[in-house]
mmCIF file of C-alpha atoms and ligand atoms in Angstrom:
data_model
loop_
_atom_site.group_PDB
_atom_site.id
_atom_site.type_symbol
_atom_site.label_atom_id
_atom_site.label_comp_id
_atom_site.label_asym_id
_atom_site.label_seq_id
_atom_site.Cartn_x
_atom_site.Cartn_y
_atom_site.Cartn_z
ATOM 1 C CA UNK A 1 43.911 115.926 -60.247
ATOM 2 C CA UNK A 2 45.416 112.706 -60.698
ATOM 3 C CA UNK A 3 46.178 111.139 -57.401
ATOM 4 C CA UNK A 4 47.601 107.791 -56.005
ATOM 5 C CA UNK A 5 47.102 106.404 -52.448
ATOM 6 C CA UNK A 6 48.531 103.150 -51.022
ATOM 7 C CA UNK A 7 46.632 100.001 -50.292
ATOM 8 C CA UNK A 8 49.253 98.279 -47.965
ATOM 9 C CA UNK A 9 49.314 100.467 -44.893
ATOM 10 C CA UNK A 10 47.095 99.252 -42.504
ATOM 11 C CA UNK A 11 50.090 96.789 -40.901
ATOM 12 C CA UNK A 12 51.761 100.137 -39.717
ATOM 13 C CA UNK A 13 49.344 101.090 -36.885
ATOM 14 C CA UNK A 14 51.595 101.990 -33.771
ATOM 15 C CA UNK A 15 49.678 101.456 -30.292
ATOM 16 C CA UNK A 16 51.132 104.524 -29.030
ATOM 17 C CA UNK A 17 53.841 107.477 -29.012
ATOM 18 C CA UNK A 18 56.210 108.616 -26.276
ATOM 19 C CA UNK A 19 55.374 112.182 -25.243
ATOM 20 C CA UNK A 20 55.721 114.368 -22.227
ATOM 21 C CA UNK A 21 56.634 110.955 -19.732
ATOM 22 C CA UNK A 22 53.335 109.256 -21.089
ATOM 23 C CA UNK A 23 52.333 106.935 -23.606
ATOM 24 C CA UNK A 24 50.025 109.172 -25.719
ATOM 25 C CA UNK A 25 47.095 107.673 -28.379
ATOM 26 C CA UNK A 26 48.604 107.746 -31.494
ATOM 27 C CA UNK A 27 47.288 110.439 -34.261
ATOM 28 C CA UNK A 28 48.804 109.211 -37.395
ATOM 29 C CA UNK A 29 46.062 106.632 -37.824
ATOM 30 C CA UNK A 30 45.162 104.326 -40.752
ATOM 31 C CA UNK A 31 41.582 106.029 -41.165
ATOM 32 C CA UNK A 32 43.378 108.962 -42.403
ATOM 33 C CA UNK A 33 44.102 107.423 -45.952
ATOM 34 C CA UNK A 34 39.935 106.818 -46.259
ATOM 35 C CA UNK A 35 38.875 109.995 -45.037
ATOM 36 C CA UNK A 36 41.497 112.290 -47.050
ATOM 37 C CA UNK A 37 40.379 109.873 -50.192
ATOM 38 C CA UNK A 38 36.527 110.774 -49.825
ATOM 39 C CA UNK A 39 37.830 114.200 -49.373
ATOM 40 C CA UNK A 40 39.081 114.421 -52.933
ATOM 41 C CA UNK A 41 36.022 112.954 -54.222
ATOM 42 C CA UNK A 42 33.707 115.261 -52.311
ATOM 43 C CA UNK A 43 35.847 118.132 -53.727
ATOM 44 C CA UNK A 44 35.209 117.070 -57.471
ATOM 45 C CA UNK A 45 38.911 116.042 -58.038
ATOM 46 C CA UNK A 46 38.286 112.295 -58.721
ATOM 47 C CA UNK A 47 38.902 109.072 -56.929
ATOM 48 C CA UNK A 48 42.563 108.194 -56.437
ATOM 49 C CA UNK A 49 44.257 105.313 -58.107
ATOM 50 C CA UNK A 50 45.136 102.410 -55.710
ATOM 51 C CA UNK A 51 48.954 101.605 -55.568
ATOM 52 C CA UNK A 52 49.503 98.295 -54.502
ATOM 53 C CA UNK A 53 52.844 97.579 -54.370
ATOM 54 C CA UNK A 54 54.747 96.863 -51.021
ATOM 55 C CA UNK A 55 58.490 96.743 -51.492
ATOM 56 C CA UNK A 56 60.786 99.080 -52.888
ATOM 57 C CA UNK A 57 60.692 96.837 -56.021
ATOM 58 C CA UNK A 58 61.371 98.957 -59.262
ATOM 59 C CA UNK A 59 62.649 102.103 -57.123
ATOM 60 C CA UNK A 60 65.526 100.866 -55.150
ATOM 61 C CA UNK A 61 68.072 102.564 -56.391
ATOM 62 C CA UNK A 62 66.111 105.808 -56.755
ATOM 63 C CA UNK A 63 65.319 105.536 -52.903
ATOM 64 C CA UNK A 64 69.147 105.062 -52.467
ATOM 65 C CA UNK A 65 69.972 108.092 -54.206
ATOM 66 C CA UNK A 66 67.873 109.413 -50.803
ATOM 67 C CA UNK A 67 68.646 106.985 -48.101
ATOM 68 C CA UNK A 68 71.809 105.088 -47.163
ATOM 69 C CA UNK A 69 71.653 101.232 -48.441
ATOM 70 C CA UNK A 70 72.480 100.440 -44.460
ATOM 71 C CA UNK A 71 69.530 102.325 -43.367
ATOM 72 C CA UNK A 72 67.346 100.837 -45.724
ATOM 73 C CA UNK A 73 68.047 97.315 -44.916
ATOM 74 C CA UNK A 74 67.738 98.266 -41.050
ATOM 75 C CA UNK A 75 63.956 99.355 -41.657
ATOM 76 C CA UNK A 76 63.234 96.143 -43.574
ATOM 77 C CA UNK A 77 64.836 94.055 -41.034
ATOM 78 C CA UNK A 78 64.192 95.869 -37.439
ATOM 79 C CA UNK A 79 61.328 94.217 -36.336
ATOM 80 C CA UNK A 80 62.120 90.706 -36.762
ATOM 81 C CA UNK A 81 65.745 91.242 -35.448
ATOM 82 C CA UNK A 82 64.360 93.160 -32.288
ATOM 83 C CA UNK A 83 61.989 90.524 -31.473
ATOM 84 C CA UNK A 84 64.584 87.568 -31.630
ATOM 85 C CA UNK A 85 66.757 89.718 -29.407
ATOM 86 C CA UNK A 86 64.105 89.648 -27.088
ATOM 87 C CA UNK A 87 62.779 93.109 -27.813
ATOM 88 C CA UNK A 88 59.103 93.619 -26.383
ATOM 89 C CA UNK A 89 56.751 92.651 -29.868
ATOM 90 C CA UNK A 90 54.947 96.336 -28.940
ATOM 91 C CA UNK A 91 56.958 97.607 -31.491
ATOM 92 C CA UNK A 92 60.849 98.491 -32.205
ATOM 93 C CA UNK A 93 61.486 101.926 -30.112
ATOM 94 C CA UNK A 94 64.685 103.511 -28.940
ATOM 95 C CA UNK A 95 65.508 103.687 -25.327
ATOM 96 C CA UNK A 96 69.306 104.887 -25.402
ATOM 97 C CA UNK A 97 70.327 107.471 -28.033
ATOM 98 C CA UNK A 98 73.667 108.068 -29.926
ATOM 99 C CA UNK A 99 74.245 111.618 -31.505
ATOM 100 C CA UNK A 100 75.811 114.514 -29.961
ATOM 101 C CA UNK A 101 76.734 112.759 -26.764
ATOM 102 C CA UNK A 102 77.917 109.234 -28.000
ATOM 103 C CA UNK A 103 78.641 108.322 -31.662
ATOM 104 C CA UNK A 104 79.219 104.567 -31.580
ATOM 105 C CA UNK A 105 77.868 102.213 -33.597
ATOM 106 C CA UNK A 106 76.344 99.148 -31.481
ATOM 107 C CA UNK A 107 75.289 95.842 -33.219
ATOM 108 C CA UNK A 108 72.645 94.739 -30.765
ATOM 109 C CA UNK A 109 69.112 94.844 -32.197
ATOM 110 C CA UNK A 110 67.994 96.034 -28.975
ATOM 111 C CA UNK A 111 70.272 99.491 -29.554
ATOM 112 C CA UNK A 112 69.971 99.918 -32.966
ATOM 113 C CA UNK A 113 67.020 101.960 -32.776
ATOM 114 C CA UNK A 114 68.834 104.716 -30.757
ATOM 115 C CA UNK A 115 71.386 105.065 -33.628
ATOM 116 C CA UNK A 116 68.835 105.253 -36.185
ATOM 117 C CA UNK A 117 65.785 107.184 -34.502
ATOM 118 C CA UNK A 118 65.833 110.623 -33.345
ATOM 119 C CA UNK A 119 62.579 110.271 -31.012
ATOM 120 C CA UNK A 120 60.333 107.469 -29.437
ATOM 121 C CA UNK A 121 57.209 108.536 -31.442
ATOM 122 C CA UNK A 122 57.735 106.267 -34.601
ATOM 123 C CA UNK A 123 57.517 102.759 -33.543
ATOM 124 C CA UNK A 124 58.254 99.937 -35.912
ATOM 125 C CA UNK A 125 55.804 97.078 -36.397
ATOM 126 C CA UNK A 126 55.880 94.078 -38.306
ATOM 127 C CA UNK A 127 54.003 95.729 -41.235
ATOM 128 C CA UNK A 128 56.088 99.603 -40.989
ATOM 129 C CA UNK A 129 58.360 98.695 -43.781
ATOM 130 C CA UNK A 130 55.831 97.698 -46.389
ATOM 131 C CA UNK A 131 53.468 100.290 -45.388
ATOM 132 C CA UNK A 132 56.804 102.985 -45.949
ATOM 133 C CA UNK A 133 57.660 101.138 -49.267
ATOM 134 C CA UNK A 134 54.098 101.502 -50.444
ATOM 135 C CA UNK A 135 54.015 105.606 -49.294
ATOM 136 C CA UNK A 136 57.275 105.953 -51.262
ATOM 137 C CA UNK A 137 56.054 103.835 -54.487
ATOM 138 C CA UNK A 138 52.889 106.058 -54.212
ATOM 139 C CA UNK A 139 54.717 109.311 -54.311
ATOM 140 C CA UNK A 140 56.889 108.332 -57.313
ATOM 141 C CA UNK A 141 53.658 107.126 -59.245
ATOM 142 C CA UNK A 142 52.383 110.602 -58.712
ATOM 143 C CA UNK A 143 55.862 112.184 -59.613
ATOM 144 C CA UNK A 144 55.705 110.133 -62.712
ATOM 145 C CA UNK A 145 52.361 111.818 -63.926
ATOM 146 C CA UNK A 146 54.268 114.892 -63.813
ATOM 147 C CA UNK A 147 56.969 113.549 -66.264
ATOM 148 C CA UNK A 148 54.350 112.484 -68.731
ATOM 149 C CA UNK A 149 53.011 115.745 -68.826
ATOM 150 C CA UNK A 150 50.493 116.559 -66.218
ATOM 151 C CA UNK A 151 50.789 119.801 -64.704
ATOM 152 C CA UNK A 152 49.864 118.494 -61.270
ATOM 153 C CA UNK A 153 49.223 115.033 -59.114
ATOM 154 C CA UNK A 154 48.887 114.447 -55.642
ATOM 155 C CA UNK A 155 50.242 111.552 -53.629
ATOM 156 C CA UNK A 156 48.247 110.625 -50.510
ATOM 157 C CA UNK A 157 51.003 109.049 -48.926
ATOM 158 C CA UNK A 158 51.108 107.331 -45.240
ATOM 159 C CA UNK A 159 53.068 107.254 -43.498
ATOM 160 C CA UNK A 160 54.504 110.460 -44.017
ATOM 161 C CA UNK A 161 58.208 111.354 -44.579
ATOM 162 C CA UNK A 162 59.558 114.744 -43.893
ATOM 163 C CA UNK A 163 60.801 113.938 -40.845
ATOM 164 C CA UNK A 164 63.117 110.975 -42.395
ATOM 165 C CA UNK A 165 66.590 111.758 -43.314
ATOM 166 C CA UNK A 166 69.364 110.155 -45.116
ATOM 167 C CA UNK A 167 69.648 107.498 -42.302
ATOM 168 C CA UNK A 168 67.443 108.183 -39.526
ATOM 169 C CA UNK A 169 63.730 108.284 -38.645
ATOM 170 C CA UNK A 170 61.307 109.774 -36.395
ATOM 171 C CA UNK A 171 57.985 112.012 -36.422
ATOM 172 C CA UNK A 172 55.840 109.107 -38.082
ATOM 173 C CA UNK A 173 58.095 109.158 -40.876
ATOM 174 C CA UNK A 174 60.366 106.569 -42.483
ATOM 175 C CA UNK A 175 61.239 106.961 -46.021
ATOM 176 C CA UNK A 176 61.258 110.444 -47.276
ATOM 177 C CA UNK A 177 58.267 110.473 -49.749
ATOM 178 C CA UNK A 178 58.965 113.845 -51.173
ATOM 179 C CA UNK A 179 62.477 113.580 -51.268
ATOM 180 C CA UNK A 180 62.290 110.315 -53.238
ATOM 181 C CA UNK A 181 59.734 112.064 -55.676
ATOM 182 C CA UNK A 182 61.937 114.984 -56.058
ATOM 183 C CA UNK A 183 64.813 112.782 -56.967
ATOM 184 C CA UNK A 184 62.557 110.891 -59.211
ATOM 185 C CA UNK A 185 61.610 114.047 -61.397
ATOM 186 C CA UNK A 186 65.260 115.291 -61.653
ATOM 187 C CA UNK A 187 65.979 112.246 -63.600
ATOM 188 C CA UNK A 188 63.183 110.238 -64.595
ATOM 189 C CA UNK A 189 63.389 106.676 -66.253
ATOM 190 C CA UNK A 190 61.366 108.151 -69.195
ATOM 191 C CA UNK A 191 59.672 111.791 -69.716
ATOM 192 C CA UNK A 192 60.073 115.068 -68.781
ATOM 193 C CA UNK A 193 63.006 115.964 -66.715
ATOM 194 C CA UNK A 194 62.784 118.780 -63.879
ATOM 195 C CA UNK A 195 66.179 119.391 -63.053
ATOM 196 C CA UNK A 196 65.895 122.762 -61.043
ATOM 197 C CA UNK A 197 63.153 121.877 -58.321
ATOM 198 C CA UNK A 198 61.679 123.527 -55.190
ATOM 199 C CA UNK A 199 60.263 121.715 -52.148
ATOM 200 C CA UNK A 200 57.999 124.159 -50.051
ATOM 201 C CA UNK A 201 56.942 122.428 -47.137
ATOM 202 C CA UNK A 202 53.702 123.470 -45.381
ATOM 203 C CA UNK A 203 53.284 120.708 -42.804
ATOM 204 C CA UNK A 204 53.003 122.301 -39.123
ATOM 205 C CA UNK A 205 56.212 120.858 -38.136
ATOM 206 C CA UNK A 206 59.638 121.504 -39.760
ATOM 207 C CA UNK A 207 60.837 119.004 -42.036
ATOM 208 C CA UNK A 208 64.107 118.326 -40.580
ATOM 209 C CA UNK A 209 64.484 115.225 -43.013
ATOM 210 C CA UNK A 210 64.171 117.206 -46.056
ATOM 211 C CA UNK A 211 66.611 119.862 -44.797
ATOM 212 C CA UNK A 212 69.066 117.556 -44.048
ATOM 213 C CA UNK A 213 68.699 115.485 -47.431
ATOM 214 C CA UNK A 214 69.000 118.749 -49.374
ATOM 215 C CA UNK A 215 71.039 120.968 -47.146
ATOM 216 C CA UNK A 216 74.574 120.858 -49.198
ATOM 217 C CA UNK A 217 73.039 120.848 -52.421
ATOM 218 C CA UNK A 218 71.675 124.067 -54.533
ATOM 219 C CA UNK A 219 69.671 121.991 -57.400
ATOM 220 C CA UNK A 220 66.829 121.568 -54.627
ATOM 221 C CA UNK A 221 65.824 124.826 -52.819
ATOM 222 C CA UNK A 222 64.058 123.475 -49.867
ATOM 223 C CA UNK A 223 61.501 126.425 -48.290
ATOM 224 C CA UNK A 224 59.330 125.428 -44.958
ATOM 225 C CA UNK A 225 56.851 127.226 -43.107
ATOM 226 C CA UNK A 226 56.375 125.625 -39.572
ATOM 227 C CA UNK A 227 55.733 126.330 -35.882
ATOM 228 C CA UNK A 228 58.630 127.717 -34.235
ATOM 229 C CA UNK A 229 60.876 124.556 -33.000
ATOM 230 C CA UNK A 230 61.763 126.699 -30.416
ATOM 231 C CA UNK A 231 58.497 126.003 -28.658
ATOM 232 C CA UNK A 232 57.263 122.986 -30.447
ATOM 233 C CA UNK A 233 58.318 119.630 -32.324
ATOM 234 C CA UNK A 234 60.870 118.805 -33.742
ATOM 235 C CA UNK A 235 63.076 121.288 -31.250
ATOM 236 C CA UNK A 236 66.286 120.545 -32.457
ATOM 237 C CA UNK A 237 66.024 122.004 -36.393
ATOM 238 C CA UNK A 238 64.153 124.902 -38.228
ATOM 239 C CA UNK A 239 65.497 127.733 -37.001
ATOM 240 C CA UNK A 240 65.888 130.576 -39.765
ATOM 241 C CA UNK A 241 69.619 130.638 -39.154
ATOM 242 C CA UNK A 242 69.528 127.281 -41.094
ATOM 243 C CA UNK A 243 70.501 128.555 -44.621
ATOM 244 C CA UNK A 244 72.208 125.578 -46.153
ATOM 245 C CA UNK A 245 75.832 124.854 -46.275
ATOM 246 C CA UNK A 246 78.732 124.405 -48.732
ATOM 247 C CA UNK A 247 77.166 124.170 -52.341
ATOM 248 C CA UNK A 248 73.634 124.570 -50.795
ATOM 249 C CA UNK A 249 74.237 127.825 -48.759
ATOM 250 C CA UNK A 250 71.283 129.959 -49.387
ATOM 251 C CA UNK A 251 69.215 127.174 -50.601
ATOM 252 C CA UNK A 252 67.555 126.306 -47.737
ATOM 253 C CA UNK A 253 64.946 128.600 -46.142
ATOM 254 C CA UNK A 254 62.973 128.266 -42.720
ATOM 255 C CA UNK A 255 60.072 130.642 -41.819
ATOM 256 C CA UNK A 256 59.747 129.606 -37.933
ATOM 257 C CA UNK A 257 56.175 131.197 -36.834
ATOM 258 C CA UNK A 258 54.597 132.225 -33.621
ATOM 259 C CA UNK A 259 51.869 129.773 -31.679
ATOM 260 C CA UNK A 260 48.677 131.008 -32.760
ATOM 261 C CA UNK A 261 49.447 132.237 -35.636
ATOM 262 C CA UNK A 262 46.333 133.305 -37.881
ATOM 263 C CA UNK A 263 45.042 132.817 -41.768
ATOM 264 C CA UNK A 264 45.906 136.564 -42.453
ATOM 265 C CA UNK A 265 49.668 136.072 -40.963
ATOM 266 C CA UNK A 266 50.336 132.775 -42.402
ATOM 267 C CA UNK A 267 49.155 133.800 -45.931
ATOM 268 C CA UNK A 268 51.967 137.037 -45.524
ATOM 269 C CA UNK A 269 54.631 134.604 -44.751
ATOM 270 C CA UNK A 270 53.491 132.101 -47.396
ATOM 271 C CA UNK A 271 53.746 134.900 -49.874
ATOM 272 C CA UNK A 272 57.469 135.766 -49.137
ATOM 273 C CA UNK A 273 58.160 132.516 -49.139
ATOM 274 C CA UNK A 274 56.756 132.167 -52.872
ATOM 275 C CA UNK A 275 58.399 134.803 -53.844
ATOM 276 C CA UNK A 276 61.516 133.556 -53.013
ATOM 277 C CA UNK A 277 60.692 130.451 -54.667
ATOM 278 C CA UNK A 278 59.958 132.297 -57.766
ATOM 279 C CA UNK A 279 62.934 133.959 -57.882
ATOM 280 C CA UNK A 280 65.050 130.610 -57.696
ATOM 281 C CA UNK A 281 62.782 129.904 -60.690
ATOM 282 C CA UNK A 282 62.580 126.110 -60.465
ATOM 283 C CA UNK A 283 61.066 124.005 -63.587
ATOM 284 C CA UNK A 284 58.624 122.056 -60.897
ATOM 285 C CA UNK A 285 57.391 122.137 -57.237
ATOM 286 C CA UNK A 286 57.040 119.702 -54.812
ATOM 287 C CA UNK A 287 54.719 120.395 -52.075
ATOM 288 C CA UNK A 288 54.891 118.815 -48.603
ATOM 289 C CA UNK A 289 51.265 118.924 -47.689
ATOM 290 C CA UNK A 290 50.571 118.866 -44.219
ATOM 291 C CA UNK A 291 47.424 120.390 -42.492
ATOM 292 C CA UNK A 292 48.065 120.147 -39.040
ATOM 293 C CA UNK A 293 48.336 123.933 -39.480
ATOM 294 C CA UNK A 294 44.241 123.493 -38.795
ATOM 295 C CA UNK A 295 43.348 125.518 -35.755
ATOM 296 C CA UNK A 296 41.283 121.988 -34.486
ATOM 297 C CA UNK A 297 44.363 119.775 -35.048
ATOM 298 C CA UNK A 298 44.521 117.864 -32.122
ATOM 299 C CA UNK A 299 48.680 118.240 -31.959
ATOM 300 C CA UNK A 300 48.968 121.598 -33.879
ATOM 301 C CA UNK A 301 49.416 124.945 -32.201
ATOM 302 C CA UNK A 302 48.630 127.314 -35.379
ATOM 303 C CA UNK A 303 45.085 128.439 -35.781
ATOM 304 C CA UNK A 304 44.228 128.532 -39.533
ATOM 305 C CA UNK A 305 40.852 128.028 -40.303
ATOM 306 C CA UNK A 306 39.014 126.076 -43.063
ATOM 307 C CA UNK A 307 39.146 128.920 -45.295
ATOM 308 C CA UNK A 308 42.925 129.645 -45.491
ATOM 309 C CA UNK A 309 43.245 126.110 -47.372
ATOM 310 C CA UNK A 310 41.696 127.568 -50.467
ATOM 311 C CA UNK A 311 43.972 130.327 -49.949
ATOM 312 C CA UNK A 312 46.975 128.387 -50.026
ATOM 313 C CA UNK A 313 45.907 126.203 -52.789
ATOM 314 C CA UNK A 314 45.288 129.661 -55.013
ATOM 315 C CA UNK A 315 48.581 131.238 -53.855
ATOM 316 C CA UNK A 316 50.725 127.589 -54.757
ATOM 317 C CA UNK A 317 48.696 127.856 -57.972
ATOM 318 C CA UNK A 318 50.232 131.521 -58.480
ATOM 319 C CA UNK A 319 53.652 129.988 -59.185
ATOM 320 C CA UNK A 320 52.714 128.238 -62.362
ATOM 321 C CA UNK A 321 54.903 125.364 -61.995
ATOM 322 C CA UNK A 322 54.102 121.823 -62.436
ATOM 323 C CA UNK A 323 53.327 120.775 -58.968
ATOM 324 C CA UNK A 324 53.413 117.696 -56.976
ATOM 325 C CA UNK A 325 51.638 117.589 -53.867
ATOM 326 C CA UNK A 326 52.996 114.799 -51.551
ATOM 327 C CA UNK A 327 50.837 114.353 -48.025
ATOM 328 C CA UNK A 328 52.300 114.533 -44.882
ATOM 329 C CA UNK A 329 50.589 115.289 -41.458
ATOM 330 C CA UNK A 330 47.156 116.707 -40.336
ATOM 331 C CA UNK A 331 45.245 114.764 -37.655
ATOM 332 C CA UNK A 332 41.854 116.545 -37.149
ATOM 333 C CA UNK A 333 40.112 113.501 -38.578
ATOM 334 C CA UNK A 334 36.778 115.019 -39.470
ATOM 335 C CA UNK A 335 38.313 117.991 -41.341
ATOM 336 C CA UNK A 336 40.856 116.137 -43.082
ATOM 337 C CA UNK A 337 38.796 115.651 -46.434
ATOM 338 C CA UNK A 338 37.651 119.267 -46.260
ATOM 339 C CA UNK A 339 40.917 120.496 -45.244
ATOM 340 C CA UNK A 340 43.043 118.615 -48.271
ATOM 341 C CA UNK A 341 40.326 118.428 -50.863
ATOM 342 C CA UNK A 342 39.621 122.366 -50.734
ATOM 343 C CA UNK A 343 43.452 123.345 -51.039
ATOM 344 C CA UNK A 344 43.597 121.062 -53.959
ATOM 345 C CA UNK A 345 40.715 121.865 -55.420
ATOM 346 C CA UNK A 346 41.212 125.446 -55.521
ATOM 347 C CA UNK A 347 44.596 124.835 -56.770
ATOM 348 C CA UNK A 348 43.710 123.281 -60.029
ATOM 349 C CA UNK A 349 40.629 125.790 -60.271
ATOM 350 C CA UNK A 350 43.431 128.476 -60.110
ATOM 351 C CA UNK A 351 45.970 126.892 -61.957
ATOM 352 C CA UNK A 352 43.319 126.368 -65.092
ATOM 353 C CA UNK A 353 41.939 129.692 -65.090
ATOM 354 C CA UNK A 354 45.236 131.679 -65.426
HETATM 355 C C1 OKP B 1 54.554 114.416 -37.779
HETATM 356 B B1 OKP B 1 54.335 115.338 -38.882
HETATM 357 C C2 OKP B 1 51.484 114.121 -29.585
HETATM 358 C C3 OKP B 1 53.016 114.800 -29.889
HETATM 359 C C4 OKP B 1 53.530 115.227 -31.058
HETATM 360 C C5 OKP B 1 55.378 114.251 -32.701
HETATM 361 C C6 OKP B 1 54.850 115.222 -33.916
HETATM 362 C C7 OKP B 1 55.097 114.575 -35.091
HETATM 363 C C8 OKP B 1 54.348 115.144 -36.568
HETATM 364 N N1 OKP B 1 51.375 113.459 -28.488
HETATM 365 N N2 OKP B 1 54.230 114.086 -31.570
HETATM 366 O O1 OKP B 1 55.161 116.324 -39.035
HETATM 367 O O2 OKP B 1 52.793 115.944 -39.122
HETATM 368 ZN ZN1 ZN B 2 53.429 117.785 -38.947
#
């Protein structure tokens, strides 16, 4: 399977994340990229191609079809403004939040993170914007391959994207790589076009950013399997009652899963989700691929075993749609090569043989 990875991402290495009254050691580490790269090779998928861009040059209008220009210029300038205003160089992080309780828009660089971030887990460092831009470029390179006639492609994105919304960030995510790729597929510069699209999000966590971006639209069906937000991050979105609104009503489907969900139970819910996607009959599919559903994941609470992942790949192949895989989470470092590699290899094998 043709695949891509970003080379400019190691300047983004937050030293911590606030969680449960502590600063936790980060799990979204730069080593994830090289580990997954080796998994692709070991699984026979071939080595991914390097993406060297570290700006949004060439894709800015596309990215602005997902994120607001105001938000993008904030991300780009946040660290410098923070430090000049006396912010601690450890990283840009919010400590007073807007939202349901207050909705002013401050000018102070020390207050702005609380306007754009919804949690205290996605710090902004000097290299964060370049890394996020590189990650978005990676997803676009992979999407291009579908427009040029490939049946599948994989973007090894880091940082991940599915928690980032039109003008907010959080959950290690700054730019929504899957949403940006989806917009590219819907209106490519050249080549095949995929106007009716489905996004299937199988990361452990609910992709609240992706949900928000497409919530009022029907041309992109968003379907997500994730741990019940009543018991896990992101807590404030991902419930089954969130079905889309306006023209998008009925085009957002959430499947919250109980803690400890097993392979069999997971696969039967995935089956139902795929049936819904088949009924929608999209021209193409974008998979937000997180493997933090694995039992051994350090922050996960589902109980999938290694053998679930090839089965997931096989089920997705059964849709018979041009498919773009975009990496999201997955933090069990020693298992990442196998989890990602076996899912994609099984997808490829089953897509060919049928
Ligand atoms: C990002 B993605 C760790 C707490 C968990 C938030 C989870 C963000 C998940 N101590 N922090 O969807 O994998
Ligand atoms: Zn996740």
